[in-house]
Tab-separated table of C-alpha atoms in Angstrom:
chain	number	residue	atom	x	y	z
A	27	MET	CA	-0.007	0.040	-0.011
A	28	ALA	CA	2.846	2.382	0.849
A	29	MET	CA	4.250	1.863	-2.653
A	30	ALA	CA	1.111	3.244	-4.219
A	31	TYR	CA	1.602	6.748	-2.697
A	32	PRO	CA	4.701	7.581	-4.781
A	33	LYS	CA	3.012	6.383	-8.016
A	34	LEU	CA	-0.140	8.412	-7.102
A	35	TYR	CA	2.018	11.344	-6.420
A	36	ASN	CA	3.873	11.084	-9.702
A	37	VAL	CA	0.497	10.821	-11.633
A	38	LEU	CA	-0.944	13.857	-9.924
A	39	SER	CA	2.364	15.815	-10.497
A	40	PHE	CA	2.049	15.078	-14.171
A	41	TYR	CA	-1.486	16.119	-14.595
A	42	LEU	CA	-0.880	19.312	-12.560
A	43	ALA	CA	2.123	20.167	-14.751
A	44	THR	CA	-0.010	19.534	-17.857
A	45	ILE	CA	-2.770	21.691	-16.438
A	46	ILE	CA	-0.305	24.475	-15.670
A	47	ALA	CA	1.301	24.313	-19.204
A	48	ILE	CA	-2.120	24.489	-20.841
A	49	SER	CA	-3.115	27.447	-18.552
A	50	GLN	CA	0.083	29.209	-19.423
A	51	PHE	CA	-0.607	28.592	-23.274
A	52	LEU	CA	-4.210	29.948	-22.873
A	53	ILE	CA	-2.955	33.090	-21.045
A	54	SER	CA	-0.279	33.646	-23.677
A	55	ILE	CA	-2.844	33.744	-26.448
A	56	LEU	CA	-5.411	36.009	-24.863
A	57	PRO	CA	-4.138	38.971	-26.878
A	58	TYR	CA	-5.118	37.011	-29.981
A	59	LEU	CA	-8.881	36.792	-29.624
A	60	ASN	CA	-9.462	36.272	-33.345
A	61	PRO	CA	-10.474	32.641	-33.644
A	62	ILE	CA	-8.337	32.107	-36.877
A	63	THR	CA	-5.284	33.842	-35.264
A	64	LEU	CA	-5.791	31.443	-32.342
A	65	LEU	CA	-5.760	28.528	-34.793
A	66	ILE	CA	-2.584	29.589	-36.373
A	67	THR	CA	-1.070	30.159	-32.836
A	68	LEU	CA	-2.001	26.708	-31.799
A	69	ALA	CA	-0.439	25.385	-35.066
A	70	ASP	CA	2.742	27.203	-34.069
A	71	ALA	CA	2.603	25.556	-30.661
A	72	LEU	CA	2.120	22.163	-32.275
A	73	LEU	CA	5.177	22.866	-34.527
A	74	SER	CA	7.058	23.383	-31.237
A	75	LEU	CA	5.940	20.037	-30.051
A	76	TYR	CA	7.018	18.460	-33.368
A	77	LEU	CA	10.563	19.769	-32.938
A	78	ARG	CA	10.742	18.513	-29.413
A	79	SER	CA	9.735	15.028	-30.754
A	80	CYS	CA	12.706	15.357	-33.197
A	81	GLY	CA	15.184	15.692	-30.113
A	82	LEU	CA	15.288	19.465	-30.125
A	83	CYS	CA	14.594	21.984	-27.457
A	84	PRO	CA	14.363	25.681	-27.384
A	85	CYS	CA	17.141	27.776	-25.966
A	86	THR	CA	17.550	31.563	-25.398
A	87	VAL	CA	20.944	32.999	-25.470
A	88	GLU	CA	21.642	36.363	-24.162
A	89	LEU	CA	24.574	37.769	-26.357
A	90	ASP	CA	24.841	41.010	-24.485
A	91	ASP	CA	22.543	43.409	-22.757
A	92	GLN	CA	20.896	44.410	-26.037
A	93	THR	CA	20.885	41.208	-28.145
A	94	THR	CA	18.985	37.967	-27.511
A	95	MET	CA	18.972	34.986	-29.923
A	96	ASN	CA	16.562	32.053	-29.839
A	97	PHE	CA	17.894	28.587	-30.910
A	98	TRP	CA	16.359	25.077	-31.301
A	99	VAL	CA	19.163	22.794	-30.205
A	100	ALA	CA	19.899	19.161	-29.974
A	101	ASN	CA	18.733	17.787	-26.552
A	102	SER	CA	21.963	15.617	-26.066
A	103	ARG	CA	25.056	14.708	-27.823
A	104	ARG	CA	25.688	11.197	-26.924
A	105	SER	CA	26.822	9.846	-30.315
A	106	ASN	CA	29.408	11.027	-32.952
A	107	LYS	CA	26.825	12.663	-35.223
A	108	PRO	CA	28.301	15.939	-36.627
A	109	ALA	CA	26.626	19.411	-35.979
A	110	LEU	CA	24.530	21.036	-38.620
A	111	VAL	CA	23.413	24.693	-38.392
A	112	MET	CA	20.290	25.511	-40.397
A	113	LEU	CA	19.679	29.206	-41.376
A	114	HIS	CA	16.327	30.141	-42.579
A	115	GLY	CA	15.156	32.947	-45.060
A	116	TYR	CA	12.228	35.242	-45.127
A	117	GLY	CA	8.823	33.605	-44.791
A	118	GLY	CA	8.225	33.006	-41.056
A	119	ASN	CA	10.411	31.740	-38.333
A	120	SER	CA	12.722	28.673	-38.489
A	121	LYS	CA	9.840	26.316	-37.360
A	122	TRP	CA	7.644	27.004	-40.265
A	123	GLN	CA	10.509	26.941	-42.783
A	124	PHE	CA	12.255	23.756	-41.830
A	125	ILE	CA	9.214	21.681	-40.936
A	126	HIS	CA	9.897	19.278	-43.810
A	127	GLN	CA	13.579	18.900	-42.964
A	128	VAL	CA	14.033	18.673	-39.162
A	129	GLY	CA	12.689	14.979	-38.982
A	130	SER	CA	14.996	13.807	-41.644
A	131	LEU	CA	18.062	15.766	-40.890
A	132	SER	CA	17.977	15.076	-37.123
A	133	GLN	CA	18.600	11.405	-37.770
A	134	SER	CA	22.138	12.198	-39.115
A	135	PHE	CA	23.098	15.386	-37.345
A	136	TYR	CA	22.894	17.314	-34.268
A	137	LEU	CA	20.843	20.259	-35.336
A	138	TYR	CA	21.264	23.832	-34.227
A	139	ILE	CA	18.586	26.135	-35.629
A	140	PRO	CA	18.572	29.908	-34.748
A	141	ASP	CA	15.911	32.423	-35.441
A	142	LEU	CA	17.705	35.100	-37.032
A	143	LEU	CA	17.307	38.616	-35.533
A	144	PHE	CA	13.766	39.927	-35.679
A	145	PHE	CA	12.363	36.560	-36.475
A	146	GLY	CA	10.766	34.266	-33.807
A	147	LYS	CA	11.999	35.323	-30.430
A	148	SER	CA	15.462	36.797	-31.525
A	149	TYR	CA	15.857	40.422	-31.076
A	150	THR	CA	18.357	43.304	-30.790
A	151	ASN	CA	18.243	46.917	-29.700
A	152	ARG	CA	21.211	47.616	-31.839
A	153	LEU	CA	20.918	49.522	-35.088
A	154	GLU	CA	22.862	47.118	-37.231
A	155	ARG	CA	20.743	45.415	-40.004
A	156	THR	CA	23.471	43.725	-42.025
A	157	GLU	CA	24.006	40.091	-42.786
A	158	VAL	CA	27.500	40.391	-41.211
A	159	PHE	CA	25.968	41.452	-37.932
A	160	GLN	CA	23.518	38.436	-38.193
A	161	ALA	CA	26.483	36.047	-38.877
A	162	LYS	CA	28.371	37.556	-35.802
A	163	CYS	CA	25.493	36.873	-33.620
A	164	VAL	CA	24.948	33.276	-34.840
A	165	ALA	CA	28.628	32.574	-34.236
A	166	GLU	CA	28.581	34.182	-30.755
A	167	GLY	CA	25.479	32.243	-29.963
A	168	LEU	CA	26.817	28.868	-31.118
A	169	LYS	CA	30.112	29.464	-29.121
A	170	ARG	CA	28.078	29.931	-25.980
A	171	LEU	CA	26.290	26.704	-26.695
A	172	GLY	CA	29.545	24.948	-26.859
A	173	VAL	CA	29.475	24.123	-30.633
A	174	GLU	CA	33.095	24.201	-31.824
A	175	ARG	CA	32.843	22.850	-35.394
A	176	PHE	CA	29.846	22.633	-37.674
A	177	ALA	CA	28.454	22.604	-41.270
A	178	VAL	CA	26.022	25.199	-42.154
A	179	TYR	CA	22.935	24.759	-44.444
A	180	SER	CA	21.170	27.847	-45.508
A	181	ILE	CA	18.484	29.025	-47.821
A	182	SER	CA	17.639	32.381	-49.512
A	183	TYR	CA	18.360	35.200	-46.962
A	184	GLY	CA	20.039	32.772	-44.691
A	185	GLY	CA	22.425	32.142	-47.468
A	186	TYR	CA	23.868	35.651	-47.158
A	187	VAL	CA	24.284	35.194	-43.471
A	188	ALA	CA	25.973	31.686	-43.939
A	189	TYR	CA	28.393	33.109	-46.552
A	190	TRP	CA	29.790	35.746	-44.061
A	191	LEU	CA	29.720	33.232	-41.258
A	192	ALA	CA	31.908	30.922	-43.190
A	193	GLU	CA	34.178	33.722	-44.416
A	194	MET	CA	34.755	35.280	-40.998
A	195	TYR	CA	34.789	32.087	-38.871
A	196	PRO	CA	36.578	29.394	-40.959
A	197	GLU	CA	37.833	27.875	-37.746
A	198	LEU	CA	34.183	27.096	-36.920
A	199	VAL	CA	32.538	26.292	-40.282
A	200	GLU	CA	33.501	22.957	-42.025
A	201	LYS	CA	31.233	22.811	-44.978
A	202	VAL	CA	28.690	25.216	-46.543
A	203	VAL	CA	25.441	24.490	-48.268
A	204	VAL	CA	23.795	27.457	-49.970
A	205	VAL	CA	20.347	27.040	-51.430
A	206	SER	CA	18.507	29.642	-53.723
A	207	CYS	CA	20.472	32.684	-52.608
A	208	GLY	CA	21.535	35.732	-54.604
A	209	VAL	CA	24.958	36.146	-53.095
A	210	GLY	CA	27.278	37.293	-55.692
A	211	MET	CA	24.870	39.032	-57.837
A	212	THR	CA	26.007	42.066	-59.811
A	213	GLU	CA	24.289	45.444	-59.473
A	214	GLU	CA	22.608	45.015	-62.956
A	215	GLN	CA	21.336	41.600	-62.096
A	216	LYS	CA	19.895	42.842	-58.752
A	217	ARG	CA	18.134	45.752	-60.464
A	218	GLU	CA	16.766	43.363	-63.115
A	219	GLN	CA	15.274	40.977	-60.561
A	220	ILE	CA	13.881	43.940	-58.456
A	221	ASN	CA	12.163	45.362	-61.626
A	222	LYS	CA	10.746	41.960	-62.351
A	223	VAL	CA	9.161	41.711	-59.019
A	224	GLY	CA	7.995	45.361	-58.999
A	225	SER	CA	7.865	48.201	-56.731
A	226	ASN	CA	6.243	46.225	-53.993
A	227	ALA	CA	9.271	44.033	-53.386
A	228	LEU	CA	9.528	45.062	-49.780
A	229	ASN	CA	5.809	44.181	-48.992
A	230	LEU	CA	6.278	40.721	-50.697
A	231	LEU	CA	9.194	39.980	-48.363
A	232	VAL	CA	7.281	41.159	-45.288
A	233	PRO	CA	3.517	40.782	-46.365
A	234	GLU	CA	0.816	42.770	-44.516
A	235	SER	CA	-2.176	41.603	-46.551
A	236	ALA	CA	-3.481	38.387	-47.858
A	237	HIS	CA	-2.951	39.597	-51.441
A	238	ASP	CA	0.829	40.234	-50.690
A	239	LEU	CA	1.211	36.707	-49.169
A	240	ARG	CA	-0.442	35.030	-52.111
A	241	LEU	CA	1.912	36.871	-54.394
A	242	LEU	CA	4.874	35.737	-52.288
A	243	VAL	CA	3.716	32.145	-52.489
A	244	ASN	CA	3.113	32.329	-56.121
A	245	LEU	CA	6.601	33.903	-56.794
A	246	THR	CA	8.552	31.385	-54.705
A	247	MET	CA	6.632	28.119	-55.514
A	248	HIS	CA	6.610	26.550	-58.909
A	249	LYS	CA	4.094	23.826	-58.265
A	250	PRO	CA	0.465	24.812	-57.437
A	251	GLY	CA	-0.047	25.314	-53.746
A	252	PRO	CA	-2.903	25.525	-51.330
A	253	SER	CA	-2.636	29.264	-51.193
A	254	LYS	CA	-5.026	29.487	-54.230
A	255	TRP	CA	-8.054	28.117	-52.095
A	256	VAL	CA	-7.067	29.094	-48.646
A	257	PRO	CA	-9.515	31.883	-47.492
A	258	ASP	CA	-8.030	35.292	-46.849
A	259	ILE	CA	-8.913	35.211	-43.112
A	260	PHE	CA	-6.520	32.228	-42.651
A	261	LEU	CA	-3.768	34.078	-44.429
A	262	HIS	CA	-4.282	37.132	-42.271
A	263	GLY	CA	-4.012	34.806	-39.250
A	264	PHE	CA	-0.651	33.526	-40.535
A	265	ILE	CA	0.549	37.013	-41.105
A	266	ASN	CA	-0.406	38.141	-37.425
A	267	VAL	CA	1.427	35.302	-36.015
A	268	THR	CA	4.603	35.087	-38.056
A	269	TYR	CA	4.977	38.600	-39.697
A	270	LYS	CA	3.481	41.301	-37.474
A	271	GLN	CA	6.095	41.215	-34.624
A	272	HIS	CA	9.091	43.288	-35.498
A	273	ARG	CA	7.627	44.155	-38.953
A	274	LYS	CA	9.508	47.450	-38.900
A	275	GLU	CA	12.839	45.726	-38.248
A	276	LYS	CA	12.225	43.049	-40.784
A	277	LEU	CA	11.614	45.645	-43.345
A	278	GLU	CA	14.866	47.504	-42.512
A	279	LEU	CA	16.715	44.115	-42.962
A	280	ALA	CA	15.000	43.756	-46.465
A	281	GLU	CA	15.690	47.390	-47.346
A	282	HIS	CA	19.396	46.928	-46.472
A	283	LEU	CA	19.691	43.824	-48.685
A	284	LEU	CA	17.873	45.434	-51.666
A	285	ARG	CA	19.643	48.799	-51.635
A	286	LYS	CA	23.251	47.891	-50.658
A	287	LYS	CA	25.810	47.922	-53.501
A	288	ALA	CA	26.756	44.559	-54.876
A	289	ASP	CA	29.871	42.966	-53.411
A	290	ILE	CA	32.321	43.478	-56.386
A	291	ASP	CA	35.192	41.830	-54.348
A	292	LEU	CA	33.186	39.017	-52.751
A	293	PRO	CA	35.588	36.966	-50.674
A	294	ILE	CA	36.236	33.245	-51.855
A	295	LEU	CA	35.278	30.810	-49.200
A	296	THR	CA	37.949	28.220	-48.207
A	297	GLN	CA	35.327	25.627	-47.256
A	298	GLU	CA	33.889	22.960	-49.659
A	299	THR	CA	30.548	24.436	-50.722
A	300	LEU	CA	27.428	22.846	-52.144
A	301	ILE	CA	25.118	25.131	-54.216
A	302	ILE	CA	21.609	23.873	-54.616
A	303	TRP	CA	18.940	25.452	-56.915
A	304	GLY	CA	15.521	24.807	-58.275
A	305	ASP	CA	15.515	25.020	-62.076
A	306	LYS	CA	12.322	26.980	-61.982
A	307	ASP	CA	13.381	29.620	-59.412
A	308	ASP	CA	11.788	33.051	-60.309
A	309	VAL	CA	13.373	34.955	-57.405
A	310	PHE	CA	16.998	34.100	-58.287
A	311	PRO	CA	17.430	32.593	-61.778
A	312	VAL	CA	19.208	29.379	-61.906
A	313	TYR	CA	22.271	30.991	-63.825
A	314	LEU	CA	23.271	32.627	-60.584
A	315	ALA	CA	24.055	29.133	-59.186
A	316	TYR	CA	26.692	28.613	-61.763
A	317	GLN	CA	27.954	32.185	-61.417
A	318	LEU	CA	28.454	31.575	-57.801
A	319	GLN	CA	30.275	28.265	-58.618
A	320	ARG	CA	32.561	30.018	-60.968
A	321	GLN	CA	33.362	32.655	-58.192
A	322	LEU	CA	34.074	29.889	-55.497
A	323	GLY	CA	36.187	27.723	-57.789
A	324	PRO	CA	36.962	23.960	-57.683
A	325	LYS	CA	35.857	23.511	-53.944
A	326	SER	CA	32.246	24.074	-54.941
A	327	LYS	CA	29.684	22.202	-56.940
A	328	VAL	CA	26.068	22.698	-58.168
A	329	GLU	CA	23.136	20.502	-57.864
A	330	ILE	CA	19.930	21.436	-59.753
A	331	ILE	CA	16.550	19.988	-58.615
A	332	LYS	CA	14.011	19.760	-61.440
A	333	ASP	CA	10.565	21.188	-61.525
A	334	THR	CA	11.191	23.228	-58.433
A	335	GLY	CA	11.055	26.940	-57.631
A	336	HIS	CA	12.754	29.237	-55.027
A	337	ALA	CA	11.256	27.346	-52.011
A	338	VAL	CA	13.254	24.220	-52.517
A	339	ASN	CA	12.680	23.352	-48.779
A	340	MET	CA	8.951	23.294	-49.338
A	341	GLU	CA	8.578	21.824	-52.836
A	342	SER	CA	11.381	19.177	-52.903
A	343	PRO	CA	12.454	18.510	-49.258
A	344	ILE	CA	13.307	14.783	-49.823
A	345	SER	CA	15.695	15.604	-52.604
A	346	LEU	CA	17.176	18.553	-50.712
A	347	ASN	CA	17.695	16.493	-47.465
A	348	ALA	CA	19.378	13.738	-49.437
A	349	LEU	CA	21.842	16.265	-51.076
A	350	ILE	CA	22.616	17.949	-47.787
A	351	THR	CA	23.159	14.670	-46.048
A	352	SER	CA	25.359	13.052	-48.670
A	353	PHE	CA	27.476	16.282	-49.067
A	354	VAL	CA	28.082	16.941	-45.280
A	355	LEU	CA	28.674	13.313	-44.347
A	356	GLY	CA	31.034	12.835	-47.401
A	357	TYR	CA	29.027	10.245	-49.357
A	358	SER	CA	29.526	10.124	-53.126
């Protein structure tokens, strides 16, 4: 009979902890009284549970008294799997962008997934808005987490950050994977692509309306997606949860990227680099992949995924995961 009391205590403790967790969640969503926004917020919470099921846990790193960076990190490191850092682009936080990749890649790597500054829970009061500053913050955060050597996989905006991360910290970065990123574009090429998108390029990167979000999805996806039939009210809910916070700062990041002069003397990386592109990319045309390869030289190679647009991580995650895994682990 005495043995039953500890078991009863454990059961009661579990249910009490669950009730407290649910209560905290409900309190946290009180500001979002719109039922659709509540639904998207719940989906965001379920994504967090999914990442936990893949062996990751959230971790907040205070870089200084003005800068905080949120990471999803491997729970434990009890085997000899290598570390892989994943850097997202625009289009929501890291959870939404890597939903199709975390499960697969976590089987081969210890994953470290930061929310770049002004995405998710990462924030700074400093005025820097450059990819170089983002790269410095990622490197400092990883050092504080005890990550000494790692490969980095990046997509779109994250590719700019990864490039400077590899260039500035060659002692940390072993290999680089760049996906669908315009690093190395000339001034003329940048103007041409901005003109194709139109004057609302900033609003597309940081959409404020359902119309803008649909345009963004249509631009980045080659295959027909669900955005065509998803009601506007759901798209507004997604925008409220993923884009509304730090919108001003996100716009400043994008404005810097669009208006800065092209890097004429772009440094050549010393690491082996894999460049992956969708052959139907309307954001950064596929010729930019080969242009970057010529810039980097014999230590780089290009892989093109057929019938895929800019959002390779969404449209062809199985092929993308296989390419990343074989490259980083050194498989032929």
